[in-house]
Amino acid sequence: MNTATGRRTSHAAHTIDWRAAAACKDADPDLFFPEPRASKKAIQAAKAVCARCPVKQRCLDEAFKANEWEAICGGLTPKEREKVLTPAHAANLSAGRRRTMDNASARQLAVQRGSDLLVMLVKRQMSVPDVAELVNATPRAVFHAFLTLVPESPDNKRTNETLAIERVLGESQETLRTLQRIGRTHEEIGRAVGTSQSIVSACLSVLDQRDDAMRRVSRKGPAESLRLIQAEETRIRRESRSGLTVEDVLAVAGPKIRELHAGGMGLRQVALELGLSRETVRKAYLQMTTPVRAAKDLTKSEMGAAA
């Protein structure tokens, strides 16, 4: 699949010469962007087009370069493309591309296994790394799937980046449910709320997964289930080590930061060693050593001196 279909513009680096030779240039673009619950038959139909494409390998190469993690490209689905990455290749991916892959994985987890994910994290009290290993995802992807599934609590305001599904659910959840209830198609719902058909499908699947989890987490009803789930957000964020606040870093790594820095390691290296944000480690360290001053009030020179 490539941008010759007109469906996406993310493959800006594609050149006209190879796109003109693509077997999919006259095909239905939707064929290469299957819905989350698409049948194997639908996916195979797209792959059949790729199989006879003379520029199949070029399309696959461009999919990796362009961070395309939704479409079927070069005869492979996003999940299949992720599997063909060698450990060395994956380790050399840019931070932006790793985030893109994690976001795609988070969306897939929320849409397809959201209920099970919440049951494992909340009812069974499994750790994020254990759940990540079980579902073949990164801890960051598990955490972002959790954020997609669980409405923000008034007592726990989020500062993490939001996925498209989260934004649509936050702004238009009731509209989605109402339009679905009266029989509108996903395409019609998408036009009504200003998003794509695929995002509408994903949002409705997430709502189904959330409703199922609310029934499974507690026998006392959805309200109690939601309370229990939201109460776990801080733990899940800290265990995922994604989007940590200064308070999170102090809680999960404060003593270790002190120990490593006292041993002569600079804070930049400490952050690298612990896999944490350099800026957040600096703020946490300065908050430990100058408790009277709030981390947010630190000057640039003080931040630099701490390194």
Coordinates of C-alpha atoms in Angstrom, one line a residue:
M1 CA 0.0 0.0 0.0
N2 CA 1.2 3.5 -0.8
T3 CA 0.0 7.1 -1.1
A4 CA -0.8 6.6 -4.8
T5 CA -4.2 5.5 -3.5
G6 CA -4.8 9.0 -2.1
R7 CA -5.8 7.7 1.4
R8 CA -2.7 8.8 3.3
T9 CA -0.1 11.6 2.9
S10 CA 2.4 10.2 5.5
H11 CA 4.6 8.7 2.8
A12 CA 5.8 12.1 1.6
A13 CA 9.2 10.7 0.7
H14 CA 7.6 8.5 -2.0
T15 CA 8.5 9.4 -5.5
I16 CA 6.2 9.4 -8.5
D17 CA 8.2 6.8 -10.5
W18 CA 7.7 3.9 -8.1
R19 CA 4.2 4.8 -7.1
A20 CA 3.1 4.8 -10.7
A21 CA 4.1 1.2 -10.9
A22 CA 2.3 0.1 -7.7
A23 CA -0.4 -2.6 -8.1
C24 CA -2.6 -0.8 -5.6
K25 CA -2.7 2.6 -7.4
D26 CA -6.3 1.9 -8.7
A27 CA -7.5 -0.2 -5.7
D28 CA -9.9 0.9 -3.0
P29 CA -7.8 2.6 -0.3
D30 CA -9.9 1.2 2.5
L31 CA -8.7 -2.3 1.5
F32 CA -5.3 -1.5 2.9
F33 CA -6.6 0.1 6.2
P34 CA -8.6 -2.7 7.7
E35 CA -10.8 -2.1 10.7
P36 CA -9.6 -3.5 14.0
R37 CA -11.9 -6.5 13.7
A38 CA -11.4 -7.1 10.0
S39 CA -11.6 -10.7 8.9
K40 CA -8.7 -12.7 7.6
K41 CA -10.4 -12.7 4.2
A42 CA -10.3 -8.9 4.0
I43 CA -6.6 -8.8 5.0
Q44 CA -5.7 -11.5 2.5
A45 CA -7.5 -9.5 -0.2
A46 CA -5.1 -6.6 0.4
K47 CA -2.1 -9.0 0.5
A48 CA -3.2 -10.5 -2.8
V49 CA -2.8 -7.1 -4.4
C50 CA 0.7 -6.7 -2.8
A51 CA 1.7 -10.1 -4.0
R52 CA 1.6 -9.1 -7.6
C53 CA 3.1 -5.7 -7.0
P54 CA 6.4 -5.0 -8.8
V55 CA 7.5 -2.4 -6.2
K56 CA 6.4 -4.4 -3.1
Q57 CA 9.9 -4.2 -1.4
R58 CA 10.1 -0.5 -2.0
C59 CA 6.7 0.0 -0.5
L60 CA 7.8 -2.0 2.6
D61 CA 11.0 0.0 2.9
E62 CA 9.1 3.3 2.7
A63 CA 6.6 2.1 5.4
F64 CA 9.4 1.7 7.9
K65 CA 11.0 5.1 6.9
A66 CA 7.6 6.9 7.2
N67 CA 6.5 5.5 10.5
E68 CA 3.5 3.9 8.9
W69 CA 2.0 1.6 11.6
E70 CA -1.6 1.4 10.5
A71 CA -1.7 0.3 6.8
I72 CA -0.9 -2.9 5.1
C73 CA 2.3 -2.1 3.2
G74 CA 4.5 -4.3 1.2
G75 CA 2.3 -7.3 1.9
L76 CA 2.7 -7.1 5.7
T77 CA 0.3 -5.8 8.3
P78 CA 1.7 -3.4 11.0
K79 CA 2.0 -6.3 13.5
E80 CA 3.8 -8.4 10.9
R81 CA 6.2 -5.6 10.1
E82 CA 7.0 -5.1 13.8
K83 CA 7.9 -8.8 14.1
V84 CA 10.4 -8.7 11.2
L85 CA 12.4 -6.0 13.0
T86 CA 15.6 -7.6 14.4
P87 CA 16.5 -6.7 18.0
A88 CA 19.4 -4.7 16.6
H89 CA 17.2 -2.8 14.2
A90 CA 14.6 -2.1 16.9
A91 CA 17.3 -0.8 19.2
N92 CA 18.4 1.7 16.6
L93 CA 15.0 3.1 15.9
S94 CA 14.6 6.8 16.7
A95 CA 12.7 7.7 19.9
G96 CA 10.0 9.1 17.7
R97 CA 9.6 5.9 15.8
R98 CA 9.6 3.8 19.0
R99 CA 6.8 6.0 20.3
T100 CA 4.9 5.5 17.1
M101 CA 5.2 1.8 17.4
D102 CA 4.1 1.9 21.0
N103 CA 1.1 4.0 20.2
A104 CA 0.0 1.6 17.5
S105 CA 0.5 -1.3 19.9
A106 CA -1.4 0.6 22.6
R107 CA -4.3 1.2 20.3
Q108 CA -4.4 -2.5 19.3
L109 CA -4.3 -3.6 22.9
A110 CA -7.1 -1.3 23.9
V111 CA -9.3 -2.3 21.0
Q112 CA -8.7 -6.0 21.1
R113 CA -7.7 -6.9 24.6
G114 CA -8.8 -4.0 26.7
S115 CA -11.0 -5.9 29.1
D116 CA -8.4 -8.6 29.8
L117 CA -5.8 -5.9 30.2
L118 CA -7.8 -4.1 33.0
V119 CA -8.6 -7.3 34.7
M120 CA -4.9 -8.4 34.8
L121 CA -3.7 -5.0 36.0
V122 CA -6.5 -4.3 38.5
K123 CA -8.3 -7.4 39.6
R124 CA -5.3 -9.7 39.5
Q125 CA -2.9 -7.0 40.5
M126 CA -0.3 -8.0 38.0
S127 CA 2.7 -5.7 37.4
V128 CA 3.0 -3.8 34.2
P129 CA 6.2 -5.6 33.1
D130 CA 4.5 -8.9 33.6
V131 CA 1.4 -7.9 31.6
A132 CA 3.6 -6.4 28.9
E133 CA 5.5 -9.7 28.6
L134 CA 2.2 -11.7 28.5
V135 CA 0.7 -9.6 25.7
N136 CA 4.0 -9.1 23.8
A137 CA 4.1 -5.3 24.2
T138 CA 6.3 -2.7 25.9
P139 CA 5.4 -1.4 29.3
R140 CA 4.8 2.0 27.7
A141 CA 2.3 0.5 25.3
V142 CA 0.4 -1.2 28.2
F143 CA 0.3 2.1 30.1
H144 CA -1.1 4.0 27.1
A145 CA -3.6 1.3 26.4
F146 CA -4.7 1.8 30.0
L147 CA -5.1 5.6 29.5
T148 CA -7.1 4.9 26.3
L149 CA -9.5 2.6 28.2
V150 CA -9.9 4.5 31.4
P151 CA -11.5 8.0 31.8
E152 CA -9.4 10.6 33.5
S153 CA -10.1 10.9 37.2
P154 CA -10.8 14.4 38.6
D155 CA -8.3 13.7 41.3
N156 CA -5.5 12.6 39.0
K157 CA -5.0 15.0 36.1
R158 CA -3.0 13.6 33.3
T159 CA -0.1 15.3 31.6
N160 CA 0.8 12.5 29.1
E161 CA 0.4 12.9 25.4
T162 CA -3.0 11.6 24.3
L163 CA -3.8 9.3 21.4
A164 CA -6.4 10.2 18.8
I165 CA -8.8 7.6 20.4
E166 CA -8.5 9.2 23.8
R167 CA -9.2 12.7 22.4
V168 CA -12.3 11.6 20.6
L169 CA -13.6 9.6 23.5
G170 CA -13.0 12.5 25.9
E171 CA -14.8 15.0 23.6
S172 CA -17.5 12.9 21.9
Q173 CA -18.2 9.7 23.9
E174 CA -21.9 10.3 24.3
T175 CA -22.3 11.4 20.7
L176 CA -20.6 8.2 19.5
R177 CA -22.9 6.0 21.6
T178 CA -26.1 7.9 20.6
L179 CA -25.3 7.8 16.8
Q180 CA -24.4 4.1 17.0
R181 CA -27.7 3.4 18.9
I182 CA -29.8 5.0 16.2
G183 CA -28.0 3.0 13.5
R184 CA -25.6 5.4 11.9
T185 CA -22.7 3.9 10.0
H186 CA -19.2 4.5 11.3
E187 CA -18.5 6.7 8.3
E188 CA -21.5 8.9 9.1
I189 CA -20.4 9.0 12.8
G190 CA -16.9 10.0 11.7
R191 CA -18.2 12.9 9.7
A192 CA -20.4 14.0 12.6
V193 CA -17.6 14.1 15.1
G194 CA -14.8 15.2 12.7
T195 CA -12.6 12.1 12.6
S196 CA -11.9 9.1 10.4
Q197 CA -14.0 6.0 10.1
S198 CA -11.2 3.8 11.5
I199 CA -10.9 6.0 14.7
V200 CA -14.7 5.7 15.2
S201 CA -14.5 1.9 14.9
A202 CA -11.6 1.8 17.3
C203 CA -13.4 4.1 19.8
L204 CA -16.6 2.0 19.8
S205 CA -14.5 -1.1 20.3
V206 CA -12.7 0.5 23.2
L207 CA -16.1 1.4 24.8
D208 CA -17.2 -2.2 24.4
Q209 CA -14.0 -3.4 26.1
R210 CA -14.4 -0.8 28.9
D211 CA -18.0 -1.9 29.6
D212 CA -16.9 -5.5 29.7
A213 CA -14.1 -4.7 32.2
M214 CA -16.5 -2.8 34.4
R215 CA -18.6 -6.0 34.7
R216 CA -15.6 -8.2 35.5
V217 CA -13.5 -6.1 37.8
S218 CA -16.0 -5.8 40.6
R219 CA -19.4 -7.4 41.4
K220 CA -20.5 -4.1 43.1
G221 CA -21.2 -2.4 39.8
P222 CA -19.6 -0.2 37.2
A223 CA -19.1 2.8 39.6
E224 CA -17.0 0.7 42.0
S225 CA -15.1 -1.0 39.2
L226 CA -14.2 2.5 37.8
R227 CA -13.1 3.6 41.2
L228 CA -10.8 0.6 41.6
I229 CA -9.4 1.0 38.1
Q230 CA -8.7 4.7 38.5
A231 CA -7.0 4.2 41.8
E232 CA -4.4 2.0 40.1
E233 CA -3.3 4.7 37.6
T234 CA -0.4 6.0 39.6
R235 CA 1.0 2.5 40.2
I236 CA 0.6 1.6 36.6
R237 CA 2.3 4.8 35.4
R238 CA 5.2 4.3 37.7
E239 CA 5.7 0.6 36.8
S240 CA 5.6 1.6 33.1
R241 CA 8.2 4.3 33.6
S242 CA 6.3 6.4 31.1
G243 CA 5.4 10.0 31.6
L244 CA 6.7 10.1 35.1
T245 CA 6.3 13.2 37.2
V246 CA 9.0 14.4 39.6
E247 CA 7.0 12.9 42.5
D248 CA 7.0 9.5 40.6
V249 CA 10.7 9.6 40.1
L250 CA 11.3 10.4 43.8
A251 CA 9.1 7.5 44.7
V252 CA 10.5 4.9 42.4
A253 CA 14.2 5.9 42.1
G254 CA 15.0 8.7 44.7
P255 CA 17.4 6.7 46.8
K256 CA 19.1 5.2 43.7
I257 CA 19.6 8.6 42.2
R258 CA 21.3 9.8 45.4
E259 CA 23.5 6.7 45.5
L260 CA 24.6 6.9 41.9
H261 CA 25.3 10.6 42.0
A262 CA 27.2 10.3 45.3
G263 CA 29.3 7.7 43.6
G264 CA 30.5 10.2 41.1
M265 CA 28.0 9.7 38.3
G266 CA 26.6 12.8 36.6
L267 CA 22.9 13.2 36.5
R268 CA 22.8 12.8 32.8
Q269 CA 24.4 9.4 33.1
V270 CA 22.2 8.6 36.1
A271 CA 19.1 9.2 33.9
L272 CA 20.5 7.0 31.2
E273 CA 21.4 4.3 33.6
L274 CA 17.9 4.3 35.1
G275 CA 16.0 4.8 31.8
L276 CA 14.4 8.0 33.0
S277 CA 13.9 11.5 31.6
R278 CA 17.1 13.6 32.2
E279 CA 15.1 16.7 33.1
T280 CA 12.9 14.9 35.5
V281 CA 15.9 13.2 37.2
R282 CA 17.5 16.7 37.6
K283 CA 14.4 18.1 39.1
A284 CA 14.0 15.2 41.4
Y285 CA 17.6 15.4 42.6
L286 CA 17.4 19.1 43.2
Q287 CA 14.1 18.7 45.1
M288 CA 15.8 16.1 47.3
T289 CA 18.8 18.3 48.0
T290 CA 16.9 21.6 48.2
P291 CA 13.5 20.6 49.7
V292 CA 12.5 24.2 50.5
R293 CA 12.5 25.1 46.8
A294 CA 9.9 23.7 44.4
A295 CA 11.4 21.9 41.4
K296 CA 9.3 24.0 39.0
D297 CA 11.0 27.2 40.4
L298 CA 14.5 26.1 39.5
T299 CA 16.5 28.3 37.3
K300 CA 18.2 27.2 34.1
S301 CA 21.7 27.7 35.7
E302 CA 20.7 25.6 38.7
M303 CA 19.5 22.8 36.4
G304 CA 22.8 22.9 34.4
A305 CA 24.9 22.9 37.6
A306 CA 23.1 19.8 38.8
A307 CA 24.4 17.8 35.8

